[in-house]
Short mmCIF file of C-alpha atoms and ligand atoms in Angstrom, two decimals:
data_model
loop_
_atom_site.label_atom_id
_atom_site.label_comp_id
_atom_site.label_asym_id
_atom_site.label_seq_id
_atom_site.Cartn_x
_atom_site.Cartn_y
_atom_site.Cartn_z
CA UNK A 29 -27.47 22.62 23.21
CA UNK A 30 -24.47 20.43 23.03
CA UNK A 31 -24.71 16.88 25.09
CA UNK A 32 -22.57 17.04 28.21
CA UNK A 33 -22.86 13.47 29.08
CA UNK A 34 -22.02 12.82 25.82
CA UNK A 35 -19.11 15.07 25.65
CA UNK A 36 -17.65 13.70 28.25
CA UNK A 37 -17.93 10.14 26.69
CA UNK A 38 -16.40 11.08 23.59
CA UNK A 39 -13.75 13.13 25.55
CA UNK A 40 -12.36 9.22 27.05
CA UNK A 41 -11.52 8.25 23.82
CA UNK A 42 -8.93 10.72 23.77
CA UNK A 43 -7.83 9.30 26.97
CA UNK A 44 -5.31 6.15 27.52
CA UNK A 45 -7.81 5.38 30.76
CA UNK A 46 -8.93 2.55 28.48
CA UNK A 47 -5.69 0.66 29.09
CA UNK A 48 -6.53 -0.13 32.66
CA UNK A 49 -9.85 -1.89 31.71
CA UNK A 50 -8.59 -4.08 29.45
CA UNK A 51 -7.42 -7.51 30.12
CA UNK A 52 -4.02 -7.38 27.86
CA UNK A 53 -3.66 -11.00 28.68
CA UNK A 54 -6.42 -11.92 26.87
CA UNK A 55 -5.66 -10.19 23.26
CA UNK A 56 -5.15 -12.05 20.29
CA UNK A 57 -1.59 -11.09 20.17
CA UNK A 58 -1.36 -13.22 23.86
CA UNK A 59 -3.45 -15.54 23.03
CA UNK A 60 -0.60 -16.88 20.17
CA UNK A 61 -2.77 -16.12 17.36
CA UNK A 62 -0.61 -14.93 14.47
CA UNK A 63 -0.82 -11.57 13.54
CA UNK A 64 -2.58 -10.42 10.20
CA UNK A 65 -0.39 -9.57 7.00
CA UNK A 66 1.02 -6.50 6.71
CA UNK A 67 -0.50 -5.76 3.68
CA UNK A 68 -3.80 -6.55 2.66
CA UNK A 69 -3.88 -9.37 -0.01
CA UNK A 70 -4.11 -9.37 -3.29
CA UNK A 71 -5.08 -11.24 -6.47
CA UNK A 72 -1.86 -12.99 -8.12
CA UNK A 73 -3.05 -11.64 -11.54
CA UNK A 74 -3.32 -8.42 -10.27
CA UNK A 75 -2.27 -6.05 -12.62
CA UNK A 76 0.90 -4.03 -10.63
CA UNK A 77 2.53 -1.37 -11.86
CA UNK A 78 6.36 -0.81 -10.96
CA UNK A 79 7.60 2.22 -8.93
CA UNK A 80 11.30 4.32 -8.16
CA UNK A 81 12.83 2.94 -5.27
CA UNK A 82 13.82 5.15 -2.66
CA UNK A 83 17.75 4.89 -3.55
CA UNK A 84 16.89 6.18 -7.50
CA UNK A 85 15.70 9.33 -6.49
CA UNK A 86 18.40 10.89 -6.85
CA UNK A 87 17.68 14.86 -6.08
CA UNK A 88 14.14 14.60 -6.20
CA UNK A 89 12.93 15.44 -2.56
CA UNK A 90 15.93 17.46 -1.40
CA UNK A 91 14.98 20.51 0.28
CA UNK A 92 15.78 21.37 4.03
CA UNK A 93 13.92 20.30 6.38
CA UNK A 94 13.61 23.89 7.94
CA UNK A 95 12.21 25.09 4.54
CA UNK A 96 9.61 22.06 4.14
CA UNK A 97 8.28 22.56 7.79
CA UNK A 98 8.38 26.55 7.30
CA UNK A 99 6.47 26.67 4.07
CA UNK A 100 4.13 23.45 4.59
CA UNK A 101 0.73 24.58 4.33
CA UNK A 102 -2.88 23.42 3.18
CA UNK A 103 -2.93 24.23 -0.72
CA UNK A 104 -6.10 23.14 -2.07
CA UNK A 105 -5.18 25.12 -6.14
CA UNK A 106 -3.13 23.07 -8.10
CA UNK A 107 -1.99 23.90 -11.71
CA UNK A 108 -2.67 21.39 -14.46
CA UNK A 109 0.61 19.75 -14.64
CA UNK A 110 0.91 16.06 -13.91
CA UNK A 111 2.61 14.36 -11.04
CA UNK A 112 5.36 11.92 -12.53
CA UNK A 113 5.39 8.48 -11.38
CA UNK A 114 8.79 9.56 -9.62
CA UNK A 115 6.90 12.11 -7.67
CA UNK A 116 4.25 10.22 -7.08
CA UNK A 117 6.82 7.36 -5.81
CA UNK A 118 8.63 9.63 -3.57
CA UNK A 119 5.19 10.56 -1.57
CA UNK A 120 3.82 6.55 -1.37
CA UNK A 121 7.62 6.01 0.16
CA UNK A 122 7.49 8.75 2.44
CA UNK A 123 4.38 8.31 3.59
CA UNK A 124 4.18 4.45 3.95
CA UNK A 125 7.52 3.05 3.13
CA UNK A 126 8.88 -0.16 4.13
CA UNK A 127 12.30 0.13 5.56
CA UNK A 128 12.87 -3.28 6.79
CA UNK A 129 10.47 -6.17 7.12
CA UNK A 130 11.10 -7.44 10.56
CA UNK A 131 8.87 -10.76 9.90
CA UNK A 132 5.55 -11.48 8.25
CA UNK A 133 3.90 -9.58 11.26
CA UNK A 134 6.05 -6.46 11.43
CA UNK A 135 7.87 -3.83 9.07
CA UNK A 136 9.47 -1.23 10.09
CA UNK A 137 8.21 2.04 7.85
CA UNK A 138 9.02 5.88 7.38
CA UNK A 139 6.47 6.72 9.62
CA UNK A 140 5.94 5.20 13.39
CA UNK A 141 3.13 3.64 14.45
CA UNK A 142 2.02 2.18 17.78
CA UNK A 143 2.91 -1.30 18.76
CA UNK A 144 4.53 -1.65 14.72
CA UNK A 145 1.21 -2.55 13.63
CA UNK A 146 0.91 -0.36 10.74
CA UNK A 147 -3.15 -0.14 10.76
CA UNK A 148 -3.28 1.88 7.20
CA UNK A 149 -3.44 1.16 3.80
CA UNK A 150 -3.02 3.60 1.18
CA UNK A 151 -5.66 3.99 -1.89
CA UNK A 152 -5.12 6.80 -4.39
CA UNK A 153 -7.90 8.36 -6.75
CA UNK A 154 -5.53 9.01 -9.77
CA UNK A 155 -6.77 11.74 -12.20
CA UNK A 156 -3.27 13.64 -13.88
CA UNK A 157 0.17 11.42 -13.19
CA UNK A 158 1.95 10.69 -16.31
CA UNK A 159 1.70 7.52 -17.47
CA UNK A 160 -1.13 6.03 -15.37
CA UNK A 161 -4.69 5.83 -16.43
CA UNK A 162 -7.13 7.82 -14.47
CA UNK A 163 -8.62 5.06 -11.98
CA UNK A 164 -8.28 3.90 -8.04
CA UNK A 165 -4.69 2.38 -6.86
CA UNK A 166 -3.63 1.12 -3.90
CA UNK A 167 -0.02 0.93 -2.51
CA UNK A 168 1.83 -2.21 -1.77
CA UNK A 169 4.20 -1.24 0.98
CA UNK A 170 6.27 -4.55 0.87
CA UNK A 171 6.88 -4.46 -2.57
CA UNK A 172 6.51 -0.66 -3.31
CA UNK A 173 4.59 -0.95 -6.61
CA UNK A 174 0.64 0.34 -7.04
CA UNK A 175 -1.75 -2.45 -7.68
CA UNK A 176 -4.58 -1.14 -10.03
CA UNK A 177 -7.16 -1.72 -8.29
CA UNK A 178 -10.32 -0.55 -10.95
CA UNK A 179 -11.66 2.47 -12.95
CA UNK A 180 -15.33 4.46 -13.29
CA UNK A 181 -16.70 6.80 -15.51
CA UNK A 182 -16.88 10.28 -13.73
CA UNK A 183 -13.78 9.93 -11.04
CA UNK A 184 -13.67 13.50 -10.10
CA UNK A 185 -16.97 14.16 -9.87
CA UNK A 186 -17.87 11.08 -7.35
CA UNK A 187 -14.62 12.06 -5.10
CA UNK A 188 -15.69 15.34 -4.86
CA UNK A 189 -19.42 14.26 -4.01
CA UNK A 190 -17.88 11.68 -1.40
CA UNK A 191 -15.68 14.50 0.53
CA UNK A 192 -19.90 16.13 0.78
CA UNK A 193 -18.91 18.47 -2.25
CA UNK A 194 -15.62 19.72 -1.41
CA UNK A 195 -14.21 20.85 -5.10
CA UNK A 196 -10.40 20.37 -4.66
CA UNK A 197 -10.36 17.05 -5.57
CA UNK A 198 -11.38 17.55 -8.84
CA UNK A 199 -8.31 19.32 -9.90
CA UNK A 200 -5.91 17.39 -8.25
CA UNK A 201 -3.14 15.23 -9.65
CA UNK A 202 -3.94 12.45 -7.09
CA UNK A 203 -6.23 11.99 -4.18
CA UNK A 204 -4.38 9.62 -0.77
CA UNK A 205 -7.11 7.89 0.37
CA UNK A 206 -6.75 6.03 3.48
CA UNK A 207 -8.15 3.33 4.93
CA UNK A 208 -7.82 1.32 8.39
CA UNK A 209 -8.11 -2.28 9.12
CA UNK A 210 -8.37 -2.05 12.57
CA UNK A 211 -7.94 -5.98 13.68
CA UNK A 212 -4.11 -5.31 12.66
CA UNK A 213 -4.34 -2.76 15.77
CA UNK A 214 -6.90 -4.54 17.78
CA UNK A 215 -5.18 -8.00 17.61
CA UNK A 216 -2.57 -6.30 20.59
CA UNK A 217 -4.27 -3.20 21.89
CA UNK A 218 -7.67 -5.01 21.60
CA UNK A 219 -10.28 -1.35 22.65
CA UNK A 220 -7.15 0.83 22.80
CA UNK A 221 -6.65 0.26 19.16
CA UNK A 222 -8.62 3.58 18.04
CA UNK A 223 -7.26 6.10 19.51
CA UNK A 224 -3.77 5.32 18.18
CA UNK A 225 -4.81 4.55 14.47
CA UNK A 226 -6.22 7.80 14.80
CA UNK A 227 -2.92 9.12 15.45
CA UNK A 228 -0.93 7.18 13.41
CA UNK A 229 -3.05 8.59 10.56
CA UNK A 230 -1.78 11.68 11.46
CA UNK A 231 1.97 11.20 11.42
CA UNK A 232 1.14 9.80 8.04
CA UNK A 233 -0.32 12.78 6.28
CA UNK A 234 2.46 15.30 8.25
CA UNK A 235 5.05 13.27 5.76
CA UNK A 236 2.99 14.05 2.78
CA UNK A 237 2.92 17.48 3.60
CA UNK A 238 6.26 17.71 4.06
CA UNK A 239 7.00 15.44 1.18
CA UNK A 240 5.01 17.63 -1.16
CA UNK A 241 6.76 20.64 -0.55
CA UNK A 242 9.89 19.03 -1.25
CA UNK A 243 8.89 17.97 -4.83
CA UNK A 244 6.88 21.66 -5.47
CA UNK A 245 3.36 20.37 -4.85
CA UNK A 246 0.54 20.66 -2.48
CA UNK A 247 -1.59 18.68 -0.43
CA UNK A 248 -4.58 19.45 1.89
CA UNK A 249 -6.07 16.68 4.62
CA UNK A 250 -9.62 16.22 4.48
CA UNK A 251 -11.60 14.40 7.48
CA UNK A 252 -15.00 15.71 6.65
CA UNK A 253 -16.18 13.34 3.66
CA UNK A 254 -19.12 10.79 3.73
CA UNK A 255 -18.79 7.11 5.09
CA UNK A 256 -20.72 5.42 3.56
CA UNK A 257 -20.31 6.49 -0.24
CA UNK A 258 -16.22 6.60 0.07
CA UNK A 259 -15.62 3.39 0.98
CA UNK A 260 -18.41 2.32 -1.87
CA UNK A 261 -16.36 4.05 -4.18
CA UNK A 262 -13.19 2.32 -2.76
CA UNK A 263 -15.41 -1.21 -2.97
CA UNK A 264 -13.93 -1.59 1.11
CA UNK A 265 -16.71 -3.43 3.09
CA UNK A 266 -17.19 -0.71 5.87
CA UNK A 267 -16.62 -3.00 8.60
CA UNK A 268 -13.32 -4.69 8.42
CA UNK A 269 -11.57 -1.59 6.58
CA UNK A 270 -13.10 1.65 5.83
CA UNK A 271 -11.94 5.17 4.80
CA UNK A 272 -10.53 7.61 7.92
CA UNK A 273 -8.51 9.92 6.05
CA UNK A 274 -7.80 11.55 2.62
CA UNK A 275 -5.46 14.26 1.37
CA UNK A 276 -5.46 15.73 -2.07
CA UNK A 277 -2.08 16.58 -4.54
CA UNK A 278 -1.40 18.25 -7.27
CA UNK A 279 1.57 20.70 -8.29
CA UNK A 280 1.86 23.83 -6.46
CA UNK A 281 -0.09 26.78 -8.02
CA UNK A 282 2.79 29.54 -8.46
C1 FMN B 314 -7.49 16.33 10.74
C2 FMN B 314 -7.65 17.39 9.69
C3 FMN B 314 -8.80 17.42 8.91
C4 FMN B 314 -8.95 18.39 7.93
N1 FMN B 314 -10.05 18.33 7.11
C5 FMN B 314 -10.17 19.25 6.12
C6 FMN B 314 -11.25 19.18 5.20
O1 FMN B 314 -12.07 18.26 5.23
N2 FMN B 314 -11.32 20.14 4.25
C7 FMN B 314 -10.41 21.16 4.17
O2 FMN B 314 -10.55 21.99 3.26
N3 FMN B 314 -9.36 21.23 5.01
C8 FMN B 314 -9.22 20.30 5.98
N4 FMN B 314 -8.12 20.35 6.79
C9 FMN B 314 -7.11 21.42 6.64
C10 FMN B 314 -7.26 22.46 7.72
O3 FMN B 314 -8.37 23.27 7.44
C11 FMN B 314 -5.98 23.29 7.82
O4 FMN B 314 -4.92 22.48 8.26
C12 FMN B 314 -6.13 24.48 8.76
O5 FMN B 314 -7.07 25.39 8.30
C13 FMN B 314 -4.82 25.20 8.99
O6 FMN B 314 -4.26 25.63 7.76
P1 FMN B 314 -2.80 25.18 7.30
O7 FMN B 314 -2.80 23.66 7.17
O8 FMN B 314 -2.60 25.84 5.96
O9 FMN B 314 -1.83 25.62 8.33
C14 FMN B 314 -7.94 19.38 7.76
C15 FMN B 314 -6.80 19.33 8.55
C16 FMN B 314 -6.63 18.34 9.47
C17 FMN B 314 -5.34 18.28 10.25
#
């Protein structure tokens, strides 16, 4: 029998009742402390790779909006065809994009997110894009280029086992993969941080659906995966950043 009590406690996370328990005077952000980086840091001999900026994309992307929201749906069959780092470009901007860097605290991105605070960062599981080797990737918002992060024997097998067997994955050009760092979030909204990475997630993944069917591929959002194993496979620590949302792509079956 479902748990009313706890129902009803999971149900107040949903709820912005949280904001009139906490003592906003008291964050971090109040407190003066400066607010994290943006972007997660990275090694200076990283190896990065470059990407299209959003002004080269020429046509690529342009469909009506009407016709992206009409036909958007979840496509989990993808044909063998790779993505093109163009493509592939097109979907990191539109789904995490830096517009304008306000300061080292705050960008302003294609998506909104509460308070600016940008909670995300973007992995990808790369299996079929033209001219990358297979291997895990993670975007760099503020200077739009992928940072190659590492490879492993067996890619599409252990993202499959991580989203608890779910086979699309395997056939996909390119898994999203994203994590939170929720002290970006916390360090204004302290406890009402959740709820809105949650959402912010969200908004996130609605641009790469719409993205995709602007550049004649698919994507389908997967929450159901297992803790634990995907953020081993992303080597995140669990605690200060860990997986909350993923979201296959390849090229739309015809
Ligand atoms: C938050 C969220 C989580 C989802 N998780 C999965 C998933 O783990 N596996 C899956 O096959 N589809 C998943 N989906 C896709 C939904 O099943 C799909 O959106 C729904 O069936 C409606 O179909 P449509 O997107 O084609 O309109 C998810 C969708 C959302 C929004």
């Amino acid at each position: 029998m479902m748990d009313k009590e706890l129902i009803k406690a999971y149900r107040l996370f949903l709820k912005d009742s949280i904001r009139k328990v906490i003592d906003f005077s008291a964050t971090d952000q109040s407190r003066g402390i400066d607010p994290p980086p943006i972007e997660k840091p990275y090694a200076k001999d990283a190896k990065l790779i470059d990407l299209i900026p959003c002004d080269q994309f020429g046509n690529m992307g342009k469909i009506a909006l009407k016709t992206a929201i009409h036909n958007r749906e979840s496509r989990r069959s993808y044909r063998a065809q790779p993505l093109t780092i163009e493509e592939l470009s097109f979907l990191l901007w539109a789904t995490q994009g830096i517009k304008q860097k306000l300061d080292d605290g705050h960008a302003l991105r294609t998506v909104p997110s509460a308070g600016c605070r940008h909670a995300l960062e973007t992995y990808l599981c790369v299996l079929n894009v033209r001219g990358l080797d297979q291997g895990i990737y993670r975007y760099l918002p503020l200077e739009h280029k992928l940072l190659y992060e590492f490879t492993e024997d067996n890619l599409d097998k252990k993202i499959s086992h991580a989203v608890l067997g779910q086979s699309y994955p395997k056939t996909a050009a390119v898994t999203f993969i994203w994590t939170a760092i929720p002290y970006r979030m916390e360090w204004r909204y302290d406890i009402a941080a959740h709820k809105v990475i949650a959402i912010d997630a969200g908004h996130v993944c609605q641009n790469l659906y719409l993205a995709c069917e602007a550049i004649d591929a698919g994507t389908c959002a997967m929450a159901a995966y297992d803790q634990e194993e995907m953020d081993k496979l992303l080597r995140v620590d669990g605690q200060n950043e860990f997986t909350i949302y993923l979201a296959s792509v390849g090229k739309k079956l015809k």
